[in-house]
XYZ file of C-alpha atoms in Angstrom:
529
model
C -68.193 205.537 -111.125
C -70.832 207.468 -109.645
C -70.128 210.757 -107.150
C -70.267 210.129 -103.815
C -73.122 212.828 -101.968
C -70.346 213.806 -99.136
C -72.735 216.885 -98.374
C -74.774 214.609 -96.769
C -72.730 214.302 -93.956
C -71.753 217.352 -91.433
C -68.704 216.647 -89.962
C -67.705 215.620 -86.272
C -67.058 219.454 -83.666
C -64.023 219.350 -82.177
C -63.638 219.172 -78.434
C -63.392 223.328 -76.672
C -60.451 221.861 -74.979
C -57.323 224.429 -74.468
C -55.546 223.134 -71.786
C -54.974 219.329 -72.692
C -52.189 217.795 -72.175
C -52.375 214.261 -73.447
C -50.452 215.044 -76.675
C -47.104 215.739 -74.117
C -47.731 212.502 -72.359
C -46.212 208.704 -72.894
C -47.572 205.123 -71.992
C -45.282 203.739 -70.102
C -47.273 200.548 -68.621
C -49.528 198.348 -70.333
C -53.579 199.383 -69.220
C -55.831 197.100 -67.676
C -56.917 194.213 -70.115
C -60.370 192.766 -70.163
C -61.091 190.661 -73.347
C -64.288 191.029 -74.393
C -63.622 187.815 -77.450
C -66.250 186.039 -75.571
C -69.059 188.705 -75.684
C -68.657 191.574 -78.298
C -66.783 189.310 -80.864
C -69.458 186.795 -80.027
C -72.192 188.535 -80.759
C -70.866 189.623 -84.290
C -70.297 185.710 -85.731
C -72.876 184.496 -88.201
C -72.490 181.197 -86.322
C -71.577 182.074 -82.578
C -69.535 179.666 -80.734
C -70.796 176.547 -78.913
C -70.568 176.198 -75.441
C -67.424 174.367 -75.695
C -66.149 176.583 -78.426
C -66.410 179.386 -76.179
C -64.863 177.457 -73.134
C -61.820 176.804 -75.380
C -62.033 180.344 -75.728
C -61.660 181.347 -72.226
C -59.245 178.601 -71.380
C -57.298 180.917 -73.883
C -57.667 184.326 -72.659
C -56.550 182.812 -69.298
C -53.302 181.238 -70.742
C -52.549 184.713 -72.450
C -53.100 186.411 -68.926
C -55.426 188.110 -69.054
C -57.517 188.731 -65.634
C -60.569 190.417 -66.419
C -63.011 188.548 -68.920
C -65.899 189.409 -69.976
C -67.583 186.238 -70.181
C -71.401 187.244 -72.026
C -74.976 188.098 -71.800
C -76.141 185.422 -69.386
C -79.595 186.878 -69.401
C -79.750 187.368 -72.979
C -79.630 183.621 -74.727
C -79.662 179.887 -73.278
C -76.640 179.282 -74.446
C -74.882 182.278 -72.760
C -76.575 181.237 -69.410
C -75.460 178.083 -69.837
C -71.310 178.456 -70.366
C -71.788 181.131 -67.013
C -73.540 178.477 -64.751
C -70.334 175.584 -66.665
C -67.503 177.853 -65.770
C -68.852 178.440 -62.379
C -70.508 174.994 -61.089
C -66.380 173.058 -62.815
C -64.465 175.526 -61.039
C -63.294 176.666 -64.019
C -62.385 179.823 -63.705
C -58.894 180.804 -61.636
C -58.795 182.413 -58.416
C -56.764 185.558 -59.760
C -59.765 185.935 -62.782
C -62.005 188.069 -62.412
C -65.114 187.071 -65.381
C -67.342 190.586 -66.004
C -70.822 189.695 -67.020
C -72.922 192.506 -69.460
C -77.207 193.324 -68.688
C -78.793 195.787 -69.826
C -80.740 198.995 -67.218
C -84.034 196.356 -66.833
C -85.007 194.665 -63.757
C -85.829 190.726 -64.794
C -82.488 190.493 -66.815
C -80.696 191.838 -63.517
C -82.297 189.485 -61.945
C -81.677 186.639 -64.545
C -77.817 187.527 -64.003
C -77.773 186.804 -60.110
C -78.957 184.178 -60.545
C -76.676 182.761 -63.258
C -73.615 184.428 -61.133
C -74.405 182.288 -57.849
C -71.098 180.519 -56.528
C -68.602 182.950 -57.937
C -65.761 184.311 -56.501
C -64.939 187.248 -58.757
C -67.309 189.528 -60.729
C -67.602 192.420 -62.741
C -71.318 193.409 -63.467
C -71.466 194.813 -66.353
C -74.635 197.319 -66.320
C -75.198 200.141 -69.336
C -77.562 202.120 -71.522
C -77.801 204.055 -74.041
C -77.035 207.672 -73.868
C -76.537 209.221 -76.755
C -78.988 212.339 -78.454
C -79.766 210.487 -81.695
C -81.003 207.619 -79.405
C -83.105 209.860 -77.113
C -84.449 211.054 -79.731
C -84.622 208.333 -82.754
C -85.289 205.278 -80.218
C -86.235 206.200 -76.502
C -88.328 209.460 -77.488
C -86.922 210.545 -73.479
C -85.094 213.701 -72.358
C -81.613 213.014 -70.359
C -82.999 213.242 -67.346
C -85.691 209.864 -68.476
C -82.453 208.336 -69.029
C -80.339 209.055 -66.349
C -83.542 207.857 -64.263
C -82.613 204.502 -66.399
C -79.101 204.188 -65.350
C -80.134 205.245 -61.796
C -82.788 202.893 -61.364
C -80.376 199.496 -62.486
C -77.796 201.165 -60.332
C -80.228 201.013 -57.417
C -81.111 197.345 -58.225
C -77.466 195.833 -58.267
C -76.798 197.310 -54.810
C -79.936 195.455 -53.484
C -78.890 192.643 -54.819
C -74.810 192.024 -54.579
C -75.150 190.603 -51.122
C -76.552 187.703 -53.167
C -73.602 186.601 -54.326
C -71.734 184.851 -50.859
C -67.827 184.904 -50.357
C -67.444 187.109 -53.737
C -65.425 189.649 -54.918
C -68.009 192.129 -56.549
C -66.991 195.193 -58.544
C -69.978 197.346 -60.652
C -69.163 198.842 -64.268
C -71.222 201.282 -65.859
C -71.480 201.983 -69.785
C -73.193 204.838 -71.358
C -73.442 202.881 -74.600
C -72.415 205.243 -77.920
C -70.476 207.328 -75.353
C -69.376 209.398 -78.588
C -72.612 210.339 -79.759
C -73.764 212.031 -76.445
C -73.160 215.369 -75.034
C -70.273 215.848 -72.768
C -71.693 217.242 -70.227
C -74.479 215.085 -70.073
C -72.171 211.577 -70.318
C -70.336 213.513 -67.149
C -74.023 215.043 -65.527
C -75.247 210.751 -65.632
C -71.689 209.202 -64.658
C -71.445 211.438 -61.437
C -74.886 210.132 -60.819
C -74.180 206.512 -60.963
C -71.123 207.382 -59.351
C -72.633 208.638 -56.525
C -75.806 206.349 -56.202
C -73.017 203.481 -56.094
C -71.052 205.118 -53.436
C -67.437 204.193 -54.598
C -64.949 204.671 -51.909
C -61.142 204.413 -53.329
C -61.163 200.882 -52.098
C -64.685 199.831 -53.940
C -64.101 201.763 -56.741
C -66.563 202.058 -59.775
C -65.786 201.020 -63.394
C -66.838 204.096 -66.190
C -66.844 202.887 -69.577
C -66.601 205.330 -72.006
C -66.904 203.410 -75.355
C -66.745 204.651 -78.609
C -69.658 201.927 -79.833
C -69.878 204.086 -82.983
C -66.108 205.525 -84.155
C -67.330 208.618 -85.133
C -64.331 210.919 -84.874
C -60.506 211.380 -85.660
C -58.906 209.534 -82.707
C -57.608 212.934 -81.317
C -61.205 214.200 -80.634
C -62.286 210.787 -78.589
C -58.475 211.729 -76.852
C -60.387 214.796 -76.048
C -63.506 213.629 -74.821
C -61.485 211.266 -72.355
C -59.513 213.629 -71.250
C -62.462 216.114 -70.750
C -64.350 213.471 -68.888
C -61.330 212.691 -66.726
C -60.960 215.797 -65.391
C -64.104 216.934 -64.245
C -65.805 213.601 -63.207
C -66.466 213.660 -59.348
C -64.880 211.524 -56.452
C -61.934 210.487 -59.426
C -59.878 208.763 -56.735
C -62.584 206.342 -56.617
C -62.937 205.580 -60.564
C -61.385 203.597 -62.609
C -61.822 205.095 -66.629
C -61.925 202.029 -69.050
C -62.301 202.468 -72.778
C -63.785 200.640 -75.065
C -63.478 201.908 -78.482
C -64.952 200.328 -81.854
C -63.140 200.208 -85.608
C -65.721 202.083 -87.528
C -62.929 204.781 -88.970
C -60.413 202.251 -88.698
C -58.668 204.067 -85.752
C -59.503 202.507 -83.317
C -55.853 201.727 -82.537
C -54.957 204.853 -82.647
C -57.960 206.272 -80.324
C -56.904 203.752 -77.944
C -53.856 204.814 -77.559
C -54.247 208.248 -76.793
C -57.434 207.549 -75.277
C -54.657 205.567 -72.547
C -52.461 209.242 -72.806
C -55.643 211.334 -71.715
C -56.282 209.714 -68.563
C -57.941 206.028 -69.613
C -56.675 202.969 -67.525
C -58.372 200.052 -68.457
C -59.052 198.118 -72.594
C -61.949 196.167 -73.618
C -61.230 194.634 -76.948
C -60.641 191.885 -78.638
C -58.158 189.684 -79.962
C -57.715 190.479 -83.926
C -60.464 193.457 -83.611
C -63.450 191.229 -84.187
C -66.484 192.727 -83.076
C -69.863 194.110 -84.797
C -69.232 196.089 -87.635
C -65.697 196.574 -88.671
C -65.191 195.207 -85.058
C -63.467 196.354 -82.291
C -60.065 197.418 -80.981
C -57.608 194.865 -81.889
C -55.917 194.006 -78.280
C -53.229 191.386 -80.375
C -52.144 194.558 -82.280
C -52.200 197.192 -79.296
C -50.078 195.389 -76.847
C -47.738 194.607 -79.476
C -47.187 198.232 -80.328
C -46.626 198.737 -76.385
C -43.980 196.231 -76.484
C -42.117 197.666 -79.614
C -41.639 200.302 -77.561
C -39.944 198.210 -74.285
C -43.409 198.700 -72.554
C -44.478 195.188 -70.769
C -47.887 194.550 -72.022
C -48.552 192.206 -69.421
C -50.350 189.549 -72.212
C -48.182 186.212 -73.196
C -48.225 186.437 -76.511
C -45.085 184.839 -77.469
C -46.788 181.542 -79.819
C -48.334 183.907 -82.280
C -49.092 180.755 -84.445
C -51.346 178.962 -81.364
C -52.740 181.827 -80.418
C -54.313 182.320 -84.011
C -55.159 178.749 -84.495
C -57.330 178.825 -82.412
C -59.104 181.760 -82.118
C -59.960 180.870 -86.255
C -60.860 178.039 -85.667
C -63.428 179.269 -82.438
C -64.580 182.283 -84.640
C -64.134 181.029 -88.389
C -62.961 184.404 -88.829
C -59.543 184.125 -90.452
C -56.809 186.391 -89.775
C -55.717 188.740 -92.365
C -52.170 187.905 -94.067
C -51.264 191.709 -93.708
C -52.741 191.655 -89.970
C -50.090 193.461 -88.229
C -47.366 191.278 -86.282
C -49.749 188.022 -86.628
C -50.647 188.175 -90.693
C -48.869 185.035 -92.460
C -46.939 187.481 -94.480
C -45.968 190.345 -92.223
C -42.291 189.160 -91.844
C -41.541 188.706 -95.449
C -40.369 190.832 -97.556
C -40.877 191.054 -101.574
C -39.028 194.253 -102.526
C -35.023 194.074 -103.646
C -34.167 197.270 -101.109
C -36.374 195.748 -98.789
C -34.771 191.956 -98.387
C -31.104 193.870 -98.848
C -31.601 195.854 -95.910
C -33.155 192.744 -93.907
C -30.154 190.933 -94.343
C -27.695 193.551 -93.557
C -29.447 194.764 -90.469
C -29.584 190.564 -89.695
C -26.199 190.796 -89.787
C -24.773 193.721 -87.796
C -27.238 192.771 -85.192
C -25.141 189.564 -84.897
C -21.444 191.413 -85.312
C -22.868 194.837 -82.725
C -24.374 192.366 -79.704
C -26.727 194.891 -78.799
C -29.056 194.674 -76.333
C -31.524 196.436 -79.077
C -33.411 195.060 -81.584
C -32.107 197.152 -84.042
C -33.164 195.592 -87.995
C -34.910 197.149 -90.899
C -38.748 196.523 -91.725
C -38.944 194.523 -88.566
C -40.322 196.433 -85.865
C -39.893 193.582 -83.260
C -37.635 190.437 -83.909
C -40.341 187.684 -85.116
C -38.918 185.220 -82.622
C -40.523 186.819 -79.753
C -43.550 185.636 -81.122
C -42.594 182.042 -82.125
C -42.076 183.469 -85.955
C -39.253 182.649 -87.726
C -36.229 184.193 -90.382
C -37.319 180.815 -93.105
C -39.792 183.709 -94.698
C -38.396 186.375 -93.791
C -37.329 186.682 -97.194
C -39.378 185.225 -100.141
C -38.934 185.951 -103.341
C -40.659 187.183 -106.957
C -39.758 189.415 -109.855
C -40.042 192.529 -107.475
C -36.638 190.872 -105.482
C -33.177 191.861 -105.639
C -29.885 190.354 -105.263
C -29.944 190.871 -101.367
C -33.093 188.915 -100.658
C -31.961 185.502 -103.420
C -28.434 185.500 -101.814
C -30.286 185.473 -98.412
C -32.535 182.734 -99.298
C -28.751 180.656 -100.657
C -27.253 181.495 -97.591
C -30.138 180.761 -95.173
C -31.208 177.662 -96.524
C -28.126 176.433 -98.116
C -25.395 177.951 -97.017
C -24.011 179.313 -100.247
C -21.993 182.010 -99.972
C -22.270 184.054 -103.739
C -19.732 186.691 -104.300
C -21.134 189.839 -104.869
C -21.258 189.464 -109.008
C -22.708 186.223 -109.328
C -25.393 187.835 -106.923
C -26.147 190.319 -109.407
C -26.457 188.169 -112.536
C -28.069 185.171 -110.279
C -30.823 187.579 -108.957
C -31.538 188.525 -112.839
C -31.621 184.713 -114.005
C -34.387 184.572 -110.997
C -36.820 188.144 -112.526
C -36.622 186.528 -115.460
C -37.876 183.161 -114.212
C -40.460 185.258 -111.739
C -41.740 186.608 -114.391
C -42.514 184.068 -116.787
C -44.049 182.378 -113.871
C -46.229 184.760 -113.096
C -45.510 184.001 -109.012
C -43.476 183.845 -106.441
C -40.269 181.664 -106.128
C -39.992 178.829 -103.609
C -36.796 178.460 -102.054
C -36.674 174.688 -103.365
C -36.835 176.204 -107.391
C -33.851 178.946 -106.432
C -32.012 175.680 -105.887
C -32.958 174.368 -109.024
C -31.675 177.073 -110.948
C -28.693 177.701 -109.348
C -27.538 174.473 -109.428
C -28.430 174.300 -113.394
C -27.025 178.223 -114.766
C -23.751 177.270 -112.214
C -23.395 173.640 -111.314
C -24.702 171.281 -113.508
C -23.236 172.166 -116.772
C -22.111 169.665 -119.236
C -21.563 171.875 -122.172
C -19.161 172.996 -124.177
C -16.867 170.893 -121.386
C -17.112 168.764 -118.677
C -14.843 168.073 -115.680
C -15.953 163.841 -114.789
C -12.806 163.475 -112.396
C -9.493 165.224 -111.545
C -6.866 164.307 -109.336
C -3.696 166.507 -107.545
C -0.237 166.149 -106.495
C 1.621 168.440 -104.707
C 5.379 168.782 -106.268
C 7.590 168.372 -103.703
C 10.823 171.203 -103.785
C 8.790 173.312 -105.974
C 5.472 175.475 -105.190
C 3.129 174.384 -107.361
C 0.773 170.791 -108.046
C 0.598 168.495 -110.882
C -3.013 167.684 -111.565
C -4.999 164.966 -114.097
C -7.944 165.923 -115.481
C -10.610 163.314 -116.604
C -12.959 165.798 -118.690
C -15.282 165.657 -121.906
C -15.098 168.073 -124.295
C -17.671 167.579 -127.263
C -18.937 164.375 -127.794
C -15.026 163.065 -127.057
C -13.602 162.369 -124.122
C -10.126 163.299 -122.706
C -7.455 162.876 -120.114
C -4.671 165.772 -119.204
C -1.769 166.148 -117.168
C -0.536 169.347 -116.077
C 1.192 171.346 -113.837
C 0.627 174.937 -112.081
C 0.322 177.250 -109.296
C -2.634 175.401 -108.266
C -5.457 173.656 -109.300
C -7.229 176.900 -110.805
C -4.081 178.086 -112.562
C -4.086 174.044 -113.620
C -7.809 173.947 -114.595
C -6.968 177.437 -116.781
C -4.347 175.825 -118.607
C -5.959 172.833 -119.530
C -9.362 174.798 -120.750
C -6.752 177.189 -123.300
C -5.021 174.078 -124.067
C -8.104 172.722 -125.570
C -10.447 175.748 -126.271
C -7.683 178.550 -127.164
C -9.541 180.612 -124.444
C -7.257 182.570 -122.515
C -8.753 182.734 -119.344
C -8.334 185.214 -116.330
C -9.101 184.819 -112.732
C -10.549 187.653 -111.340
C -12.649 186.624 -108.265
C -12.927 183.635 -105.880
C -14.203 182.553 -103.294
C -15.751 179.118 -101.417
C -18.244 178.246 -98.205
C -18.108 175.348 -96.518
C -21.367 173.445 -95.673
C -21.386 171.445 -92.070
C -18.679 170.328 -90.021
C -16.379 167.512 -89.983
C -14.139 166.147 -92.558
C -17.517 165.004 -94.624
C -18.429 168.351 -95.086
C -19.196 169.650 -98.941
C -17.883 172.741 -99.833
C -18.445 175.563 -103.211
C -16.402 177.727 -104.743
C -16.896 180.418 -106.972
C -14.720 182.075 -109.235
C -15.149 184.408 -111.766
C -13.067 184.729 -114.953
C -13.389 186.579 -118.001
C -17.168 186.751 -117.486
C -18.008 183.972 -116.867
C -18.938 183.506 -113.639
C -18.769 179.832 -112.119
C -19.284 177.236 -109.291
C -17.987 173.831 -108.227
C -19.468 171.986 -105.067
């Protein structure tokens, strides 16, 4: 293994913001959500979505209650242009949904974009140009004033053409691309100049999108940058601050939450974080984080399996099994202590009748996302008695006494160690019957009949059983069937049995319901169906 050359990197410098207020704030309502699955998410795919796939994704986003959806970059390719036209010409955009289009600050691209938007009823025109110090020096070889003029030229062009869209609610959004790599005073100067050029008012607000196009620092520094801009922008009452975090450091969700606390009002992201490099901010995770804190996320995420199926089908990217809230394994527990805690937590919740969800290891109720408890606990060699007993009780109605739970969990662990993989619920049931019910040696009960004795507390039982190779019939009386059964065992085996624990569980209702009886005698555990 080789040593990493850490000396070639410099730390991102913190913001000198002594009067920051965001650490003491709490998010109490959802931001304005804007999905960029169809643009930022799509351009990151090895095989971009077809028009039909984009339409399927668009319909999903509408169903999830997104009111702002970036549908693409119409001037960039024929597919993007055709998709925009299809949405408009086939009247597929709901009246309360605004489509957003992306465009660089170049005249011919702006003109082509306006062609694509003819007939739209609600539009956000998203203009961008890169402003970072590094790109100014190595890509454009231009100063900050020249970069600002590019932004202003594009703003003027859009302002002059907005009237071409008749009967359209038209809004303007500007992004200083690579905001996190731009000196704050330069970003502020450009944003203020664009806001003034557009003529933003409280009734016609401009959206200033401040993206972490590349995530370059810890989330707290991004929050400081947002608060720095929030408190210094001109015409703040005429501005909506939007944030667009990427996930290069794996902190996009945290950065978004802190940025909302710092003055952000709007989020651009994708459903499961798909995007260039390590992706965009994950809106599903971000929204359900709010939900777990009692905040209405304003998105309809109550059928997660369907959402995952559509997104995976359109993007050809599987959702990770450990993905927060959505992954196939996030509502499972393999650890014995976790299983026991979940089992007890679910029972306590039913008994308390509390309006609040409080179950260990489950931050939200899986049922809320159309997931079930069936897979909450799965069994392998790490599982304990709580998990095994939960599986048997939930799936088959078996309510084992504690001593039986302890013994049977060791049987399961041994079996799983031998298999070197997870044990299914059917295998657990089979092992239970093999170990406790279907025991034919040394003694096997073939049939028994009980008759209650008149005027005497007790009963007389007839047992037909096989002991060794021979079949026997025995009539014996006792205080009850279990007492008679133990007397019968002693008469044939010479073994004295003492009952130390007994319980039973009924499965089903009515006269045809079956039952299981559990007993512990002389250190031996047994179950009779």
